[in-house]
Amino acid sequence: MLADLYDLTGDTDWLERGLETARSLIPVYMDGGLVRGAAGIDWYESQMVPGDLLHGMARLALLAIHGDACLLTTNYTAK
């Protein structure tokens, strides 16, 4: 959502908040290079929708690097 707010408004505060949030979530949801299924568990479970988290984090990173040229669009399929 923070990536979308930045994309829609151009307000860099949204991007900065999103990147801060993503950095704080890495130790909670990542185990080495693998994503956990949910906070507090140590395994991956695709039905818990960690893909949405990964998509959001990737979109934030790409917006930070490429700005308007970011090709990864929003994903509202599971919302």
Tab-separated table of C-alpha atoms in Angstrom:
chain	number	residue	atom	x	y	z
A	1	MET	CA	0.000	0.000	0.000
A	2	LEU	CA	2.838	2.421	0.791
A	3	ALA	CA	4.343	1.726	-2.628
A	4	ASP	CA	1.000	2.520	-4.238
A	5	LEU	CA	0.635	5.742	-2.237
A	6	TYR	CA	4.085	6.835	-3.385
A	7	ASP	CA	3.325	5.833	-6.968
A	8	LEU	CA	0.045	7.778	-6.969
A	9	THR	CA	1.181	10.906	-5.116
A	10	GLY	CA	4.904	11.140	-5.810
A	11	ASP	CA	5.366	12.002	-2.115
A	12	THR	CA	8.730	10.514	-1.122
A	13	ASP	CA	7.597	10.248	2.513
A	14	TRP	CA	5.464	7.242	1.475
A	15	LEU	CA	8.434	5.584	-0.197
A	16	GLU	CA	10.703	6.237	2.786
A	17	ARG	CA	8.104	4.837	5.217
A	18	GLY	CA	7.639	1.807	3.008
A	19	LEU	CA	11.361	1.121	2.845
A	20	GLU	CA	11.657	1.542	6.636
A	21	THR	CA	8.793	-0.897	7.127
A	22	ALA	CA	10.325	-3.392	4.696
A	23	ARG	CA	13.670	-3.230	6.512
A	24	SER	CA	11.946	-3.910	9.836
A	25	LEU	CA	10.055	-6.896	8.386
A	26	ILE	CA	13.115	-8.664	6.971
A	27	PRO	CA	14.256	-10.188	10.300
A	28	VAL	CA	10.654	-11.149	11.142
A	29	TYR	CA	9.654	-12.811	7.865
A	30	MET	CA	12.971	-13.903	6.365
A	31	ASP	CA	15.140	-16.834	7.392
A	32	GLY	CA	18.392	-16.393	5.540
A	33	GLY	CA	17.328	-16.038	1.929
A	34	LEU	CA	13.970	-17.774	2.391
A	35	VAL	CA	10.676	-16.183	3.347
A	36	ARG	CA	8.710	-17.651	6.246
A	37	GLY	CA	5.045	-18.416	5.846
A	38	ALA	CA	4.115	-16.112	8.729
A	39	ALA	CA	5.668	-14.350	11.690
A	40	GLY	CA	6.697	-16.731	14.440
A	41	ILE	CA	7.086	-19.869	12.316
A	42	ASP	CA	10.234	-21.208	10.700
A	43	TRP	CA	8.858	-22.723	7.512
A	44	TYR	CA	7.444	-21.540	4.193
A	45	GLU	CA	3.766	-22.087	3.474
A	46	SER	CA	2.456	-20.657	0.209
A	47	GLN	CA	-1.175	-20.697	1.377
A	48	MET	CA	-0.330	-18.068	3.995
A	49	VAL	CA	0.285	-15.607	1.149
A	50	PRO	CA	3.913	-14.583	1.767
A	51	GLY	CA	4.028	-13.811	-1.954
A	52	ASP	CA	2.067	-10.611	-1.306
A	53	LEU	CA	4.735	-9.493	1.157
A	54	LEU	CA	7.495	-10.303	-1.321
A	55	HIS	CA	5.679	-8.508	-4.128
A	56	GLY	CA	5.232	-5.398	-2.003
A	57	MET	CA	8.851	-5.382	-0.889
A	58	ALA	CA	10.087	-5.902	-4.447
A	59	ARG	CA	7.853	-3.100	-5.702
A	60	LEU	CA	9.186	-0.724	-3.029
A	61	ALA	CA	12.777	-1.567	-3.935
A	62	LEU	CA	12.165	-1.137	-7.659
A	63	LEU	CA	10.362	2.173	-7.138
A	64	ALA	CA	13.311	3.379	-5.056
A	65	ILE	CA	15.754	2.381	-7.801
A	66	HIS	CA	13.797	3.156	-10.977
A	67	GLY	CA	11.051	5.573	-9.906
A	68	ASP	CA	8.421	6.030	-12.607
A	69	ALA	CA	10.184	3.470	-14.806
A	70	CYS	CA	9.305	0.651	-12.356
A	71	LEU	CA	7.649	-2.102	-14.395
A	72	LEU	CA	6.292	-4.101	-11.437
A	73	THR	CA	2.670	-3.040	-11.132
A	74	THR	CA	0.314	-3.206	-8.178
A	75	ASN	CA	-1.210	-6.535	-7.186
A	76	TYR	CA	-4.724	-6.427	-5.788
A	77	THR	CA	-5.665	-10.026	-6.613
A	78	ALA	CA	-5.722	-11.232	-2.991
A	79	LYS	CA	-6.911	-8.051	-1.321
